[in-house]
Coordinates of C-alpha atoms and ligand atoms in Angstrom, one line a residue:
M595 CA -134.6 -61.4 -13.9
R596 CA -136.7 -59.9 -11.2
I597 CA -136.0 -57.4 -8.4
E598 CA -137.9 -57.5 -5.1
E599 CA -138.0 -53.9 -3.9
E600 CA -139.3 -54.5 -0.4
L601 CA -136.6 -53.8 2.2
K602 CA -135.5 -56.9 4.2
L603 CA -133.9 -56.6 7.6
D604 CA -131.0 -57.9 9.6
F605 CA -130.7 -57.8 13.4
Q606 CA -128.6 -54.7 13.2
D607 CA -131.3 -52.8 11.3
V608 CA -133.7 -52.7 14.2
L609 CA -134.2 -52.2 17.9
I610 CA -137.1 -53.3 20.1
R611 CA -139.3 -50.5 21.3
P612 CA -139.8 -50.5 25.0
K613 CA -143.4 -50.7 26.3
R614 CA -145.2 -49.8 29.5
S615 CA -145.2 -52.8 31.8
T616 CA -146.0 -53.9 35.3
L617 CA -143.1 -56.3 35.6
G618 CA -140.9 -55.4 38.6
S619 CA -137.7 -57.3 37.8
R620 CA -136.2 -59.6 35.3
A621 CA -136.3 -62.4 38.0
E622 CA -140.0 -62.6 37.3
V623 CA -139.5 -63.6 33.6
D624 CA -139.9 -67.2 32.7
L625 CA -137.7 -68.2 29.7
A626 CA -139.0 -71.8 29.4
R627 CA -141.4 -72.7 26.7
E628 CA -143.6 -75.7 26.1
F629 CA -144.5 -77.1 22.7
V630 CA -146.2 -80.2 21.4
F631 CA -144.5 -81.1 18.1
R632 CA -146.7 -81.3 15.0
H633 CA -145.5 -84.7 13.7
S634 CA -143.8 -86.5 16.6
G635 CA -146.6 -85.5 19.0
R636 CA -143.9 -85.3 21.7
R637 CA -144.0 -82.7 24.5
Y638 CA -141.1 -80.2 24.9
S639 CA -140.3 -78.1 27.9
G640 CA -137.1 -76.0 28.1
V641 CA -135.3 -72.8 27.4
P642 CA -135.4 -72.9 23.5
I643 CA -131.7 -72.1 22.8
I644 CA -129.7 -74.7 21.0
A645 CA -125.9 -75.1 20.6
A646 CA -125.1 -75.5 16.9
N647 CA -124.0 -78.8 15.4
M648 CA -120.6 -77.6 14.7
D649 CA -117.3 -79.4 15.6
T650 CA -116.3 -77.1 18.4
V651 CA -119.8 -76.1 19.7
G652 CA -122.0 -79.2 19.7
S653 CA -120.0 -81.4 22.0
F654 CA -121.1 -83.8 24.7
E655 CA -119.5 -81.5 27.3
M656 CA -121.6 -78.5 25.9
A657 CA -124.7 -80.6 26.0
R658 CA -124.2 -81.5 29.7
A659 CA -123.4 -77.9 30.6
L660 CA -126.4 -76.4 28.8
A661 CA -128.8 -79.0 30.0
R662 CA -128.3 -77.7 33.5
H663 CA -130.1 -74.5 32.3
G664 CA -132.8 -76.4 30.3
M665 CA -131.0 -75.5 27.1
A666 CA -130.5 -77.8 24.2
T667 CA -127.6 -79.0 22.0
A668 CA -127.4 -80.3 18.5
L669 CA -124.4 -82.6 18.5
H670 CA -121.9 -82.4 15.6
K671 CA -122.0 -85.4 13.4
H672 CA -118.4 -86.6 13.7
Y673 CA -118.7 -88.6 16.9
A674 CA -118.1 -92.3 16.5
E675 CA -121.1 -94.7 16.9
D676 CA -119.8 -96.1 20.2
E677 CA -119.5 -92.7 21.7
L678 CA -122.9 -91.6 20.6
A679 CA -124.6 -94.8 21.9
A680 CA -122.9 -94.4 25.3
F681 CA -123.8 -90.7 25.5
F682 CA -127.5 -91.1 24.6
T683 CA -128.1 -94.1 26.8
A684 CA -126.8 -92.2 29.8
L685 CA -128.7 -89.0 28.9
P686 CA -131.3 -87.8 31.5
A687 CA -134.8 -88.0 30.1
D688 CA -135.4 -84.2 30.5
A689 CA -132.3 -83.1 28.5
T690 CA -132.9 -82.1 24.9
V691 CA -130.1 -83.2 22.6
F692 CA -130.4 -83.5 18.8
Y693 CA -128.6 -86.2 16.9
S694 CA -127.4 -84.5 13.7
M695 CA -127.0 -85.9 10.3
G696 CA -126.7 -85.0 6.6
I697 CA -128.6 -86.8 3.9
T698 CA -126.1 -89.3 2.5
S699 CA -126.8 -93.0 2.7
D700 CA -123.8 -93.3 5.0
D701 CA -125.4 -90.7 7.4
Y702 CA -128.6 -92.7 7.3
E703 CA -127.1 -96.1 7.9
K704 CA -125.0 -94.7 10.8
F705 CA -128.1 -93.2 12.4
R706 CA -130.0 -96.5 12.0
R707 CA -127.2 -98.4 13.8
V708 CA -126.9 -95.9 16.6
E709 CA -130.7 -95.6 17.0
A710 CA -131.0 -99.4 17.2
R711 CA -128.5 -99.4 20.0
C712 CA -130.1 -96.6 22.0
G713 CA -133.8 -97.5 21.6
E714 CA -136.0 -94.7 22.9
A715 CA -133.0 -92.6 24.1
I716 CA -132.7 -90.6 20.8
T717 CA -135.8 -88.4 20.6
H718 CA -134.6 -85.4 18.6
V719 CA -132.9 -85.4 15.2
C720 CA -131.4 -82.5 13.2
V721 CA -131.2 -83.0 9.5
D722 CA -128.8 -80.4 8.3
V723 CA -127.8 -79.4 4.8
A724 CA -126.4 -76.0 3.6
N725 CA -129.2 -75.8 1.0
G726 CA -132.6 -77.0 2.1
Y727 CA -134.2 -76.3 -1.3
T728 CA -133.2 -79.6 -3.1
K729 CA -135.4 -82.5 -4.0
A730 CA -132.9 -84.9 -2.5
F731 CA -133.3 -83.2 0.8
V732 CA -137.1 -83.3 0.6
D733 CA -137.1 -87.0 -0.4
F734 CA -134.7 -87.8 2.5
L735 CA -137.0 -86.1 5.0
H736 CA -140.0 -88.2 3.8
K737 CA -137.9 -91.3 4.1
L738 CA -136.8 -90.5 7.7
R739 CA -140.3 -89.4 8.7
D740 CA -141.9 -92.6 7.4
A741 CA -139.3 -94.7 9.1
Y742 CA -139.4 -92.9 12.5
P743 CA -142.9 -91.3 13.1
K744 CA -142.1 -90.5 16.8
L745 CA -138.8 -88.7 16.3
T746 CA -138.9 -84.9 16.6
L747 CA -137.3 -83.7 13.4
M748 CA -135.6 -80.3 12.9
A749 CA -134.6 -79.7 9.2
G750 CA -133.0 -77.0 7.2
N751 CA -131.7 -74.6 6.2
V752 CA -134.1 -72.4 4.3
V753 CA -135.1 -68.7 4.4
T754 CA -138.4 -68.3 2.7
G755 CA -142.0 -69.0 3.8
E756 CA -143.0 -71.3 0.9
M757 CA -140.1 -73.6 1.6
A758 CA -140.7 -73.6 5.4
E759 CA -144.2 -74.7 4.7
E760 CA -143.0 -77.4 2.3
L761 CA -140.6 -78.9 4.9
I762 CA -143.3 -79.0 7.5
L763 CA -145.6 -80.8 5.2
D764 CA -142.7 -83.2 4.4
G765 CA -142.4 -84.2 8.0
A766 CA -140.3 -81.5 9.8
D767 CA -141.5 -80.4 13.3
I768 CA -139.0 -77.6 13.3
V769 CA -137.6 -75.8 10.3
K770 CA -134.1 -74.4 10.6
V771 CA -133.9 -70.9 9.1
G772 CA -130.7 -69.1 7.9
I773 CA -128.6 -69.0 4.8
G774 CA -125.5 -67.0 5.0
P775 CA -125.7 -65.1 8.3
G776 CA -123.2 -67.3 10.3
S777 CA -120.1 -65.9 12.0
V778 CA -117.8 -68.3 10.1
C779 CA -119.9 -68.6 7.0
T780 CA -118.7 -67.3 3.6
T781 CA -121.7 -68.4 1.5
R782 CA -122.8 -64.9 0.7
K783 CA -119.4 -63.9 -0.4
M784 CA -118.7 -67.1 -2.4
T785 CA -122.1 -67.4 -4.0
G786 CA -124.0 -64.1 -3.7
V787 CA -126.9 -66.1 -2.2
G788 CA -128.6 -65.3 1.1
Y789 CA -131.4 -63.5 2.9
P790 CA -131.4 -60.9 5.7
Q791 CA -131.8 -63.0 8.8
L792 CA -134.5 -61.1 10.7
S793 CA -136.8 -61.0 7.7
A794 CA -136.2 -64.7 7.1
I795 CA -137.2 -65.4 10.7
I796 CA -140.3 -63.2 10.5
E797 CA -141.5 -64.7 7.2
C798 CA -140.7 -68.3 7.9
A799 CA -142.2 -68.2 11.4
D800 CA -145.4 -66.8 10.0
A801 CA -145.6 -69.6 7.4
A802 CA -144.6 -72.4 9.8
H803 CA -147.0 -71.3 12.6
G804 CA -149.8 -71.3 10.1
L805 CA -149.3 -75.0 9.7
G806 CA -148.7 -75.8 13.4
G807 CA -144.9 -76.0 12.8
L808 CA -142.1 -74.3 14.5
I809 CA -138.9 -72.6 13.4
C810 CA -135.3 -72.4 14.7
A811 CA -133.4 -69.2 13.9
D812 CA -129.9 -70.4 13.0
G813 CA -126.9 -68.1 12.6
G814 CA -126.0 -64.4 12.9
C815 CA -126.6 -63.8 16.7
T816 CA -123.7 -61.9 18.1
S817 CA -125.2 -60.7 21.4
A818 CA -128.0 -61.5 23.8
G819 CA -129.9 -58.6 22.1
D820 CA -129.8 -60.4 18.8
L821 CA -131.5 -63.5 20.5
A822 CA -134.2 -61.1 21.9
K823 CA -134.8 -59.8 18.3
A824 CA -134.9 -63.4 16.9
F825 CA -137.5 -64.4 19.5
G826 CA -139.3 -61.1 19.1
G827 CA -139.5 -61.8 15.3
G828 CA -141.2 -65.1 16.0
A829 CA -138.4 -67.7 16.4
D830 CA -139.5 -70.6 18.6
F831 CA -135.8 -71.7 19.0
V832 CA -132.5 -69.9 18.4
M833 CA -129.4 -71.8 17.5
L834 CA -125.9 -70.4 18.4
G835 CA -122.5 -71.2 17.0
G836 CA -120.0 -68.4 17.5
M837 CA -121.5 -67.1 20.8
L838 CA -120.8 -70.5 22.4
A839 CA -117.4 -71.2 20.7
G840 CA -114.1 -70.7 22.5
H841 CA -115.2 -72.1 25.8
D842 CA -113.8 -75.0 27.8
E843 CA -116.9 -77.1 26.8
S844 CA -116.4 -76.3 23.1
M845 CA -113.5 -78.8 23.0
G846 CA -111.7 -76.9 20.2
E847 CA -108.0 -77.2 19.6
V848 CA -106.0 -74.7 21.7
I849 CA -102.9 -73.2 20.1
E850 CA -100.5 -70.4 21.1
R851 CA -100.3 -67.2 19.1
G852 CA -98.2 -64.3 20.1
G853 CA -97.9 -65.6 23.7
E854 CA -101.7 -66.0 24.0
R855 CA -103.8 -69.1 24.1
K856 CA -106.3 -69.2 21.3
M857 CA -109.0 -71.7 20.3
R858 CA -109.6 -72.7 16.7
F859 CA -113.2 -72.2 15.5
Y860 CA -114.2 -73.0 11.9
G861 CA -117.3 -73.3 9.7
M862 CA -118.4 -76.8 8.9
S863 CA -117.9 -76.3 5.2
S864 CA -114.6 -74.5 5.6
R865 CA -111.3 -75.9 4.3
A866 CA -110.3 -76.6 7.9
A867 CA -113.4 -78.8 8.5
M868 CA -113.1 -80.6 5.1
D869 CA -109.4 -81.2 5.7
R870 CA -110.2 -82.7 9.0
H871 CA -113.2 -84.9 8.1
A872 CA -113.2 -85.4 4.3
G873 CA -109.6 -85.5 3.4
G874 CA -109.6 -82.0 1.7
V875 CA -111.9 -79.9 -0.3
A876 CA -113.5 -81.8 -3.2
H877 CA -112.5 -80.5 -6.6
Y878 CA -116.1 -79.5 -7.6
R879 CA -116.8 -77.4 -4.6
A880 CA -115.5 -74.2 -2.9
S881 CA -115.1 -73.8 0.8
E882 CA -118.1 -71.8 2.1
G883 CA -116.7 -71.3 5.6
K884 CA -113.7 -69.8 7.3
E885 CA -111.5 -70.4 10.3
V886 CA -110.8 -67.9 13.1
L887 CA -108.8 -68.0 16.3
L888 CA -110.8 -67.0 19.4
D889 CA -109.6 -65.9 22.8
C890 CA -110.1 -68.8 25.3
R891 CA -113.2 -67.8 27.2
G892 CA -113.2 -70.3 30.1
P893 CA -116.3 -72.2 31.3
V894 CA -119.5 -71.6 29.3
E895 CA -121.5 -70.9 32.5
A896 CA -120.7 -67.1 32.6
T897 CA -121.7 -66.7 28.9
V898 CA -124.9 -68.6 29.5
Q899 CA -125.8 -66.3 32.4
D900 CA -125.1 -63.2 30.2
I901 CA -127.3 -64.6 27.4
L902 CA -130.2 -65.6 29.7
G903 CA -129.9 -62.3 31.6
G904 CA -130.0 -60.3 28.5
V905 CA -133.1 -62.1 27.1
R906 CA -134.9 -61.8 30.4
S907 CA -134.2 -58.1 30.5
A908 CA -135.5 -57.6 27.0
C909 CA -138.7 -59.3 28.2
T910 CA -139.1 -56.8 31.1
Y911 CA -138.6 -53.9 28.7
V912 CA -141.7 -54.9 26.8
G913 CA -143.7 -56.4 29.6
A914 CA -143.4 -60.0 28.6
R915 CA -143.7 -62.2 31.7
K916 CA -143.0 -65.3 29.7
L917 CA -140.7 -65.7 26.6
K918 CA -143.8 -66.9 24.8
E919 CA -145.3 -63.4 25.0
L920 CA -142.2 -61.6 23.7
S921 CA -143.1 -61.8 20.0
K922 CA -146.7 -60.5 20.6
R923 CA -145.3 -57.6 22.5
T924 CA -142.5 -56.8 20.1
T925 CA -142.5 -53.7 17.9
F926 CA -139.3 -53.2 15.9
V927 CA -138.1 -49.8 15.1
R928 CA -135.9 -49.4 12.1
V929 CA -132.6 -47.7 12.9
A930 CA -129.7 -46.2 11.1
R931 CA -127.4 -46.6 14.1
Q932 CA -127.8 -48.8 17.2
L933 CA -124.7 -48.8 19.3
N934 CA -122.4 -46.1 20.7
E935 CA -118.9 -47.4 19.8
V936 CA -116.9 -44.5 21.0
F937 CA -114.9 -46.8 23.3
G938 CA -114.8 -49.8 20.9
Q939 CA -117.1 -52.5 20.0
S940 CA -117.6 -54.6 23.1
Ligands
5GP1226 P1 -123.3 -68.3 14.3 O1 -124.1 -68.5 15.5 O2 -121.9 -68.7 14.5 O3 -123.4 -67.0 13.7 O4 -123.9 -69.3 13.1 C1 -123.9 -70.7 13.3 C2 -124.5 -71.4 12.1 O5 -123.7 -71.1 11.0 C3 -124.5 -72.9 12.1 O6 -125.6 -73.4 12.9 C4 -124.7 -73.2 10.6 O7 -126.0 -73.1 10.2 C5 -123.9 -72.1 10.0 N1 -122.6 -72.6 9.5 C6 -121.6 -73.3 10.2 N2 -120.6 -73.6 9.5 C7 -120.8 -73.0 8.3 C8 -120.0 -73.0 7.1 O8 -118.9 -73.5 7.0 N3 -120.6 -72.4 6.0 C9 -121.9 -71.9 6.1 N4 -122.4 -71.3 5.0 N5 -122.6 -71.8 7.2 C10 -122.1 -72.4 8.3

């Protein structure tokens, strides 16, 4: 047994220190980024915020709504082949949408069939497992990269620099970072495993960038300020689940509770998800996600405006004219308290 004594940080442990700046208004801030991916060689241009590949977040409707702002979506993996083929073949060329899959042979065969029907229309793929440290995952990544050299691959999840490097060398263009921080995730409680998300981002970004790779900070953002901290810590992309749930475009089931309309939102390895997609929780595994009921929040447009406005404003506080400059201009201060909650938490 070994203990690492160095303090690791979550979003709530820090604030971004303001810096002198010549920027007049947040309207001058450009949130778009451009990348050339290490393996696929493809060019990317867009606002690097991605809707999570969860049942009631990564929908076709969400993808269309976010694409209007240059934002991306990772589709959930439960759409039928016909639906996926129809969606991708009609997708405008400048929209960034990730096809998502796990690492089973069924996942792979389904992808091969859909890809064959869509031709060049699928350009981004998200290979997603709860634990990105397994040999089976690494082997799968090699197989996929060898078969599809021109696909942009995002793969995860991991939380440490050495594994971020490994995945990039195995063929990932973007490493997805986060174990346990999610809003409907119970991994930390069920297993005791995890890593404070801001430190995971800082360490994995440093490792990935050293090899010309990129990272996507996945999970734990509860406000626009958390996205600013994730980008400030070095994230190239940020993935959002809970912040985009509960909207019209989330396509979640709406039920009535106590006279109010609520939308179901659940973790992808929760009992609710496994009941829906896998006929119940398998006997050897525990559920590592939970279900919550959210207020119905209407169209996602207003939330998107809030998020983009908040990140733009963070950039003006540190003098970053472009999102790209935010991490260079970020100094975090460790805090014992960050919000005044005298009138509640919102
Ligand atoms: P959020 O933005 O809601 O805080 O986090 C979203 C992320 O939580 C997802 O992108 C995914 O990585 C993770 N996640 C989703 N469902 C589950 C689950 O059931 N269990 C765990 N451990 N993580 C989940």
